Tab-separated table of N, CA and C in Angstrom:
chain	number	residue	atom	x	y	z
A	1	UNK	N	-12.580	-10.540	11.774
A	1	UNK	CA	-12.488	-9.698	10.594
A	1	UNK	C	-11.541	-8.537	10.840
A	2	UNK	N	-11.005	-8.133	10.018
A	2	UNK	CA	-10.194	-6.915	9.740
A	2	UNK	C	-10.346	-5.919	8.894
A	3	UNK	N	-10.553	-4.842	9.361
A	3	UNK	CA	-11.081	-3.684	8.618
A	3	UNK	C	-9.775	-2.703	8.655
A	4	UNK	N	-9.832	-2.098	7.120
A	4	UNK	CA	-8.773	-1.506	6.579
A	4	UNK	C	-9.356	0.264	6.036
A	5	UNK	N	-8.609	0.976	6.277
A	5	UNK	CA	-9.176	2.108	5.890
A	5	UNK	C	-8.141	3.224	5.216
A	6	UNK	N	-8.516	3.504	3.827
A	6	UNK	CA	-6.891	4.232	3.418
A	6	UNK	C	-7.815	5.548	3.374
A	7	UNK	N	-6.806	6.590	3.643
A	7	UNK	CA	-6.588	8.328	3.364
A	7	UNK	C	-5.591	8.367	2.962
A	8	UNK	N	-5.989	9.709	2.512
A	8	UNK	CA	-4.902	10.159	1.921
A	8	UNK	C	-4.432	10.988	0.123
A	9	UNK	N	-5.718	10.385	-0.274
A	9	UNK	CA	-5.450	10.547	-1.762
A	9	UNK	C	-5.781	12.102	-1.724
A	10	UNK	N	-5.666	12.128	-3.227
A	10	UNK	CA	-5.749	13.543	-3.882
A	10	UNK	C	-5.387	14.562	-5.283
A	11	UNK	N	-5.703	14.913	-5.378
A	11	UNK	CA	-4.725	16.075	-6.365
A	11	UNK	C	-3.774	16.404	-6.300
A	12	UNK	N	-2.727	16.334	-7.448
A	12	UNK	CA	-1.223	16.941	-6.801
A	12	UNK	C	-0.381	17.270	-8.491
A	13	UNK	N	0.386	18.188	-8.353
A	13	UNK	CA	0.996	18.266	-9.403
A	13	UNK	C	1.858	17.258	-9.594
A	14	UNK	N	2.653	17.120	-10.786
A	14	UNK	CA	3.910	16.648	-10.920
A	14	UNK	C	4.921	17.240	-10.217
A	15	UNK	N	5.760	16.271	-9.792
A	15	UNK	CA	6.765	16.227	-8.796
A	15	UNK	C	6.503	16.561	-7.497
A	16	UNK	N	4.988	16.591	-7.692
A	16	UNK	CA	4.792	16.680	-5.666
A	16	UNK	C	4.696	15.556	-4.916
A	17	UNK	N	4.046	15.425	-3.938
A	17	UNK	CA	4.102	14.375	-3.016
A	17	UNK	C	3.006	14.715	-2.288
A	18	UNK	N	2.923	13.035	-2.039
A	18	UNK	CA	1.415	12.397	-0.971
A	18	UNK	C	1.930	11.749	0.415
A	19	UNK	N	0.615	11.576	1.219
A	19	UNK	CA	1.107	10.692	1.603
A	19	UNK	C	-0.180	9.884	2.613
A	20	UNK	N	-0.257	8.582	2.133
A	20	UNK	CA	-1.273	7.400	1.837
A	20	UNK	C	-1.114	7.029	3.957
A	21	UNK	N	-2.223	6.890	3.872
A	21	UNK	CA	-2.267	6.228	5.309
A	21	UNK	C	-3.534	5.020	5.382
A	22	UNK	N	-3.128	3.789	6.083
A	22	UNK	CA	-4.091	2.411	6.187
A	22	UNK	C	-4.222	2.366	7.646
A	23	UNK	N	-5.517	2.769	8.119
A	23	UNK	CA	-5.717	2.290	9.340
A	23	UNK	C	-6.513	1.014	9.807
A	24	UNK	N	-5.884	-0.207	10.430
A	24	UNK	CA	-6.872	-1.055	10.375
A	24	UNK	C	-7.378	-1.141	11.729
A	25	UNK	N	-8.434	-2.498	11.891
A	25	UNK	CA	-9.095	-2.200	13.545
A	25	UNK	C	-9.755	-3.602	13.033
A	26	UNK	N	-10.243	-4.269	13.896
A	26	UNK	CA	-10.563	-5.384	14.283
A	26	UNK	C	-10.411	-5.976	14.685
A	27	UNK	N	-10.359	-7.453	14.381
A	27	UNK	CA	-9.491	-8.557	14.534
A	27	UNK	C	-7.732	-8.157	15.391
A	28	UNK	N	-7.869	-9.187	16.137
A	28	UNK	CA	-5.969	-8.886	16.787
A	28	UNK	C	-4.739	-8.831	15.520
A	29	UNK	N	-4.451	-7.231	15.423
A	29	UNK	CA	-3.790	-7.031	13.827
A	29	UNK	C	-2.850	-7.509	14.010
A	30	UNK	N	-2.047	-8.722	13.355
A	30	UNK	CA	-0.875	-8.893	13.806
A	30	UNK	C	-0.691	-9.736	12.529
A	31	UNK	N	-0.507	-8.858	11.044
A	31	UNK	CA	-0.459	-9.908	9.594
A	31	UNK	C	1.076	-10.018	9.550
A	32	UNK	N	1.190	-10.593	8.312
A	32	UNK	CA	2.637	-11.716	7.854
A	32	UNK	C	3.139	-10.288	7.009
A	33	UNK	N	2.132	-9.826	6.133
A	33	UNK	CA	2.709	-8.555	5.582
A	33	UNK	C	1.767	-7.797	5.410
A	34	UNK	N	1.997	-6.018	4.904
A	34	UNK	CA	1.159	-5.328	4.875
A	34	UNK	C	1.618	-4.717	3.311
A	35	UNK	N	0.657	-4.760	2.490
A	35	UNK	CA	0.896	-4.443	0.637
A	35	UNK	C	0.175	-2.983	0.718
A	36	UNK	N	0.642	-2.510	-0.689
A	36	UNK	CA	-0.126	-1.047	-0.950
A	36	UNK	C	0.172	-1.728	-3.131
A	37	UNK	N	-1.714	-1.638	-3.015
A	37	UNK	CA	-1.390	-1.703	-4.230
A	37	UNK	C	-2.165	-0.556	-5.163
A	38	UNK	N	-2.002	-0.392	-6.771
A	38	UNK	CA	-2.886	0.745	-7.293
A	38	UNK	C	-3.345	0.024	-8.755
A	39	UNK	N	-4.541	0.424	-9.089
A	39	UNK	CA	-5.516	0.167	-10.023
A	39	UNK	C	-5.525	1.463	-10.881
A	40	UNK	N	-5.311	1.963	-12.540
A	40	UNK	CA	-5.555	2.570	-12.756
A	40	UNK	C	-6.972	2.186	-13.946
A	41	UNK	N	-7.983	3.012	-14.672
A	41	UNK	CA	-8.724	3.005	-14.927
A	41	UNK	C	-8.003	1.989	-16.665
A	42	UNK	N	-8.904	1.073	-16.377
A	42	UNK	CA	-8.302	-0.240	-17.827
A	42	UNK	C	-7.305	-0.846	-17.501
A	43	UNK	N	-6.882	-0.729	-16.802
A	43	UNK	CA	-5.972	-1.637	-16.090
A	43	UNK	C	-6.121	-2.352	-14.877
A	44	UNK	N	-5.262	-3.674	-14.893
A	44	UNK	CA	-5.149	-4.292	-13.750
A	44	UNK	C	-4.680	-3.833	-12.935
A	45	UNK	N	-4.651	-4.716	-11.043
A	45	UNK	CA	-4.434	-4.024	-10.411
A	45	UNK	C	-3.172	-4.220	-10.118
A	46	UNK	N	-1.873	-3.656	-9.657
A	46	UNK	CA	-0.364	-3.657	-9.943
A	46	UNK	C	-0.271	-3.465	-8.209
A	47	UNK	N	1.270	-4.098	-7.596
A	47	UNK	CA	1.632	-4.275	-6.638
A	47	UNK	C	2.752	-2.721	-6.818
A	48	UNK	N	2.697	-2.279	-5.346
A	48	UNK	CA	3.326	-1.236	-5.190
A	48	UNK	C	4.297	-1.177	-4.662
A	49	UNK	N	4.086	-1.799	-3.252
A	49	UNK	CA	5.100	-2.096	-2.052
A	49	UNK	C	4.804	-2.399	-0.915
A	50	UNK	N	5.651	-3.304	-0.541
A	50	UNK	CA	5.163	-4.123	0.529
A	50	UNK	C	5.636	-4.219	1.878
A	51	UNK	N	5.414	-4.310	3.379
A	51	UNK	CA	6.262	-4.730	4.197
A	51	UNK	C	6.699	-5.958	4.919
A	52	UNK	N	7.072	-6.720	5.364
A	52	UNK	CA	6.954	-7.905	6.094
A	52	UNK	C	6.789	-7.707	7.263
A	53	UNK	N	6.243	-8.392	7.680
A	53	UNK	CA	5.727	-8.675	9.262
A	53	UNK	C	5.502	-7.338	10.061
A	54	UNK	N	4.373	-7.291	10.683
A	54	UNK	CA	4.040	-6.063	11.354
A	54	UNK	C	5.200	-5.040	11.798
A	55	UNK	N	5.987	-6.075	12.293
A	55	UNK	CA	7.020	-5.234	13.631
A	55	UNK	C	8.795	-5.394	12.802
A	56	UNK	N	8.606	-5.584	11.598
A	56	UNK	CA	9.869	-5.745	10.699
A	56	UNK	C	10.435	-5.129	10.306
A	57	UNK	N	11.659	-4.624	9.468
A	57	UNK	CA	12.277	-4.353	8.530
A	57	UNK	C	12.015	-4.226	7.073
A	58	UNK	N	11.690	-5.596	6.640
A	58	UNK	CA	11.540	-6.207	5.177
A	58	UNK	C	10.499	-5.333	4.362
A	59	UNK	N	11.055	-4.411	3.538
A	59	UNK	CA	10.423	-3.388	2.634
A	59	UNK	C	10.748	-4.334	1.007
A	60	UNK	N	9.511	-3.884	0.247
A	60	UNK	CA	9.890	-4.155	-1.418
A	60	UNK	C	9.203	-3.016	-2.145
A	61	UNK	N	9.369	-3.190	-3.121
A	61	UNK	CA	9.083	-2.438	-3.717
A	61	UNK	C	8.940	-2.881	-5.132
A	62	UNK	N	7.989	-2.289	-6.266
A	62	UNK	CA	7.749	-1.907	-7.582
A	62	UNK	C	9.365	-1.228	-8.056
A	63	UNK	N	9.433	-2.150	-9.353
A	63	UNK	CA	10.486	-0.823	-10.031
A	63	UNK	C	10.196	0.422	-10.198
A	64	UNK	N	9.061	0.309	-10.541
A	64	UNK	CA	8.604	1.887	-11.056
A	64	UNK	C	8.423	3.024	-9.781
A	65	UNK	N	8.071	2.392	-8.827
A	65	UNK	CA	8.399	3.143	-8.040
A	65	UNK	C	9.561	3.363	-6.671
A	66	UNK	N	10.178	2.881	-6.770
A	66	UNK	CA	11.578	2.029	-5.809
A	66	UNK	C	12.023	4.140	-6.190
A	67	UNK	N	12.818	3.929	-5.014
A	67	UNK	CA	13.169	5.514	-5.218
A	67	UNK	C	12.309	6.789	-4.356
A	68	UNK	N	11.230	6.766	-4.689
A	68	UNK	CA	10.397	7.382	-4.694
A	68	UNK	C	9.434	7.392	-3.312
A	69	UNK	N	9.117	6.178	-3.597
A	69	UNK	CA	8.358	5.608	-2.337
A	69	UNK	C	8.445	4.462	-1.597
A	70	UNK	N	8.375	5.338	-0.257
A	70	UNK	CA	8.436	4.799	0.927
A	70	UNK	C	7.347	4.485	1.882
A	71	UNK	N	7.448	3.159	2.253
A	71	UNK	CA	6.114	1.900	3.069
A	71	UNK	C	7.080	2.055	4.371
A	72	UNK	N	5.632	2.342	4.985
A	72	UNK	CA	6.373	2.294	6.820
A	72	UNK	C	5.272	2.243	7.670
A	73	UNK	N	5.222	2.407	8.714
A	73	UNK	CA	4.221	1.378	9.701
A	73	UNK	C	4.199	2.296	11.269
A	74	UNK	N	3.118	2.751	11.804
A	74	UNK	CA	3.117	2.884	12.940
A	74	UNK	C	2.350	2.037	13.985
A	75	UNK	N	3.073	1.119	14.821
A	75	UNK	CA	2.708	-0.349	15.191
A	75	UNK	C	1.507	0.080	16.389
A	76	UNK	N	1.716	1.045	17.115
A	76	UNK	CA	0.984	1.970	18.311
A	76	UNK	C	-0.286	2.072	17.393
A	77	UNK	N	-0.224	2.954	16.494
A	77	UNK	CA	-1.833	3.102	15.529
A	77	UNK	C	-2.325	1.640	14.706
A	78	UNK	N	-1.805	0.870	14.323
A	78	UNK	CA	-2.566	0.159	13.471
A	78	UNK	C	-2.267	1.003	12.775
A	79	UNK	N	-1.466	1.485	12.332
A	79	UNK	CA	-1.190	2.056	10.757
A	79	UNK	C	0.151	1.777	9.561
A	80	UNK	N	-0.194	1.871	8.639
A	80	UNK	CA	0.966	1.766	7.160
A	80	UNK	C	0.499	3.143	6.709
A	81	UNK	N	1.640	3.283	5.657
A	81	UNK	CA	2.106	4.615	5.356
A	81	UNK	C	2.270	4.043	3.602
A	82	UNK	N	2.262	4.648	3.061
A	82	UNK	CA	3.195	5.228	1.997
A	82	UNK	C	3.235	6.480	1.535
A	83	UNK	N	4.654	7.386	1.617
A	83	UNK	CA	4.844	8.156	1.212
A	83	UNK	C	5.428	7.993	0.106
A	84	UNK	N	5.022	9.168	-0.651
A	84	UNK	CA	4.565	8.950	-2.347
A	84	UNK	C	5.424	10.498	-2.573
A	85	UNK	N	6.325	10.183	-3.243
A	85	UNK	CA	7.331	11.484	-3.507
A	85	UNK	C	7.798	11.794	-5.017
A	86	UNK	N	8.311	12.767	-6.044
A	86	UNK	CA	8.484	12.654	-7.161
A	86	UNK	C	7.209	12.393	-7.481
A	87	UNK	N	6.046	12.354	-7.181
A	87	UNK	CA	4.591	11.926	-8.211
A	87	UNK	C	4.663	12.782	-9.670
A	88	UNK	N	4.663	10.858	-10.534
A	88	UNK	CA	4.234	11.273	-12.115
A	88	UNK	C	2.564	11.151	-12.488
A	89	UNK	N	2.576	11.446	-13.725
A	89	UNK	CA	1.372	11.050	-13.811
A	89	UNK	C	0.834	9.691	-14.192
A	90	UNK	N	1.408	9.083	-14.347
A	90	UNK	CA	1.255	7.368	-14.260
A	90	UNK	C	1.256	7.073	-13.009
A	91	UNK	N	1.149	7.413	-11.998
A	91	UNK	CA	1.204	7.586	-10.640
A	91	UNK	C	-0.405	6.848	-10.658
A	92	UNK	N	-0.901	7.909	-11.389
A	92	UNK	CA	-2.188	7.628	-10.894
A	92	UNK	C	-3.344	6.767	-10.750
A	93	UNK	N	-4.295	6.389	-10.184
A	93	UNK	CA	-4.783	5.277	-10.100
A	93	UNK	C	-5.301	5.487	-8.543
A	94	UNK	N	-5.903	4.812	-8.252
A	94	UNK	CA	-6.849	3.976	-6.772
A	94	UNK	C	-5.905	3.511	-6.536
A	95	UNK	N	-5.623	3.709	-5.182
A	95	UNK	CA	-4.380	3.199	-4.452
A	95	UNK	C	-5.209	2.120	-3.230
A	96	UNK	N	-5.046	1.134	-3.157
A	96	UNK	CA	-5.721	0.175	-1.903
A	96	UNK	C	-4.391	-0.609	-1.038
A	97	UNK	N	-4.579	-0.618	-0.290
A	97	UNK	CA	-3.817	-1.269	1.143
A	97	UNK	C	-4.332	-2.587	1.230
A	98	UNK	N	-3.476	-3.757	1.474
A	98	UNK	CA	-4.060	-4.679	2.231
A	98	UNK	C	-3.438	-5.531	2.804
A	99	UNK	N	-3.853	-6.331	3.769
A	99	UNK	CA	-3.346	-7.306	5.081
A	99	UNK	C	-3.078	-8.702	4.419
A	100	UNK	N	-1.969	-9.445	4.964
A	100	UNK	CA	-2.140	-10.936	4.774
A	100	UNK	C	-0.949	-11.343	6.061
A	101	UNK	N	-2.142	-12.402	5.897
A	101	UNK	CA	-1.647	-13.277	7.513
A	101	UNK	C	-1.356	-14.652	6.940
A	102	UNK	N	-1.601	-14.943	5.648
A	102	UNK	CA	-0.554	-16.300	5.370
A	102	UNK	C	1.232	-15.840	5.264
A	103	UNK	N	1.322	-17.040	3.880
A	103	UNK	CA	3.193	-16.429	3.105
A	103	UNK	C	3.318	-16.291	2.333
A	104	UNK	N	2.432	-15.937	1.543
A	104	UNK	CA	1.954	-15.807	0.194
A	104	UNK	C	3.572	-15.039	-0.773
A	105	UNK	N	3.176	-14.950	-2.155
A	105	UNK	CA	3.501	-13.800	-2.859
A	105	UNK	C	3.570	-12.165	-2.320
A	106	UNK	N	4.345	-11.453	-1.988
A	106	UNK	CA	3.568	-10.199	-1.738
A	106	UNK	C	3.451	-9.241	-3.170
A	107	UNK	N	3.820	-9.518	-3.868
A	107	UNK	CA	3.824	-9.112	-5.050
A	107	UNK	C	2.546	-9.446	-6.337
A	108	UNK	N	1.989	-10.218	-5.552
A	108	UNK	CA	0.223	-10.597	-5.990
A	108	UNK	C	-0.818	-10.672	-5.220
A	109	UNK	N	-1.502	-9.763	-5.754
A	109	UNK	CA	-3.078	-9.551	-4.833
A	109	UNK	C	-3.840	-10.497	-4.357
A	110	UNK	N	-4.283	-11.670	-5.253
A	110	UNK	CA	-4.780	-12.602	-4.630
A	110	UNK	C	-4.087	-13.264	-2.944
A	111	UNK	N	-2.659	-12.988	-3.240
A	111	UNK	CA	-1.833	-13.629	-1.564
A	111	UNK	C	-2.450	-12.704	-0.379
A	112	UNK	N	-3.565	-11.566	-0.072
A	112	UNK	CA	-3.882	-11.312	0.584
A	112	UNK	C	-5.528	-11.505	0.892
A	113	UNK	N	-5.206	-11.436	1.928
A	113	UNK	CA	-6.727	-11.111	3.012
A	113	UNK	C	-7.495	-10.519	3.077
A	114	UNK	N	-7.233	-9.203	3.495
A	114	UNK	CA	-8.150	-8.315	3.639
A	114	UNK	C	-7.627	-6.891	2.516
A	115	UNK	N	-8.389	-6.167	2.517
A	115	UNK	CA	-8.610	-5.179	1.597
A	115	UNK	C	-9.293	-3.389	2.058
A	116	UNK	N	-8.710	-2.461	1.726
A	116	UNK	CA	-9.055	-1.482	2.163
A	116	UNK	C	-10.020	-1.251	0.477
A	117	UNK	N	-10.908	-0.170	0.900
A	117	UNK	CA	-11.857	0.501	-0.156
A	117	UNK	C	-11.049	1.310	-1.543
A	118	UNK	N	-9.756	1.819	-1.079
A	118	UNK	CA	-9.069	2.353	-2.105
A	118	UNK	C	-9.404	4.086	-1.444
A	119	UNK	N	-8.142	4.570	-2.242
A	119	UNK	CA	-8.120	6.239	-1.995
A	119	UNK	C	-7.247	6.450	-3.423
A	120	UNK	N	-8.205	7.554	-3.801
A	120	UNK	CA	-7.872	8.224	-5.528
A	120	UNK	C	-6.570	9.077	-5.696
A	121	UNK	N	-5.530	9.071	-6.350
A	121	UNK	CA	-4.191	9.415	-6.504
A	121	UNK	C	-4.271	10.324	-7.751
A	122	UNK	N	-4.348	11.522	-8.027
A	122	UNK	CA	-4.227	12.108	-9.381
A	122	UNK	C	-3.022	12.933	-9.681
A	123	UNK	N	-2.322	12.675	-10.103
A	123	UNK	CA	-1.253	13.689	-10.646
A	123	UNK	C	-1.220	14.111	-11.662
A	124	UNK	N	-1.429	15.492	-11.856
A	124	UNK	CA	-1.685	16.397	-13.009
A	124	UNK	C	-0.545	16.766	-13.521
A	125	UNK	N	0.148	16.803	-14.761
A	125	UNK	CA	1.058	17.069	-15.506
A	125	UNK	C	1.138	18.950	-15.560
């Protein structure tokens, strides 16, 4: 098993900035990619950005947020990142992290594995 754990959320004005951290632990972490996705309240849950392979390069990203935010990885911690910059208020939403060790989609939730609890994102206008 693989256990996922996001910090990070919070309160923030417009045009400030966050910044989201996934720590996992278990299982030998070593997934195909690592996603950050967000849920806002009546809505489905939407893909954010993604990385490929633990020890990679391969970043994607959401239009809506391409620009803005940046997915990155500290391989020593078991950790992913997203820093969350320019925050609007459509920003907001439950932000969740998660692992996949197939080859899925990374751009759809079901293509993953495991799942962090979520951390709350509010940006106040």
């Amino acid at each position: 098993q693989v256990q996922l754990v996001e910090s990070g959320g919070g309160l923030v004005q417009a045009g400030g900035s966050l910044r989201l951290s996934c720590a996992a632990s278990g299982r030998t972490f070593s997934p195909y990619a690592m996603g950050w996705f967000r849920q806002a309240p009546g809505k489905e849950r939407e893909f954010v950005a993604a990385a490929i392979r633990w020890s990679g390069d391969s970043t994607y990203y959401a239009d809506s947020v391409k620009g803005r935010f940046t997915i990155s990885r500290d391989n020593a911690k078991n950790t992913v990142y997203l820093q969350m910059n320019s925050l609007k208020p459509e920003d907001s939403a439950n932000y969740y992290c998660a692992a996949m060790y197939g080859r899925g989609n990374l751009r759809v939730d079901y293509a993953y594995d495991y799942w962090g609890q979520g951390t709350q994102v509010t940006v106040s206008s």
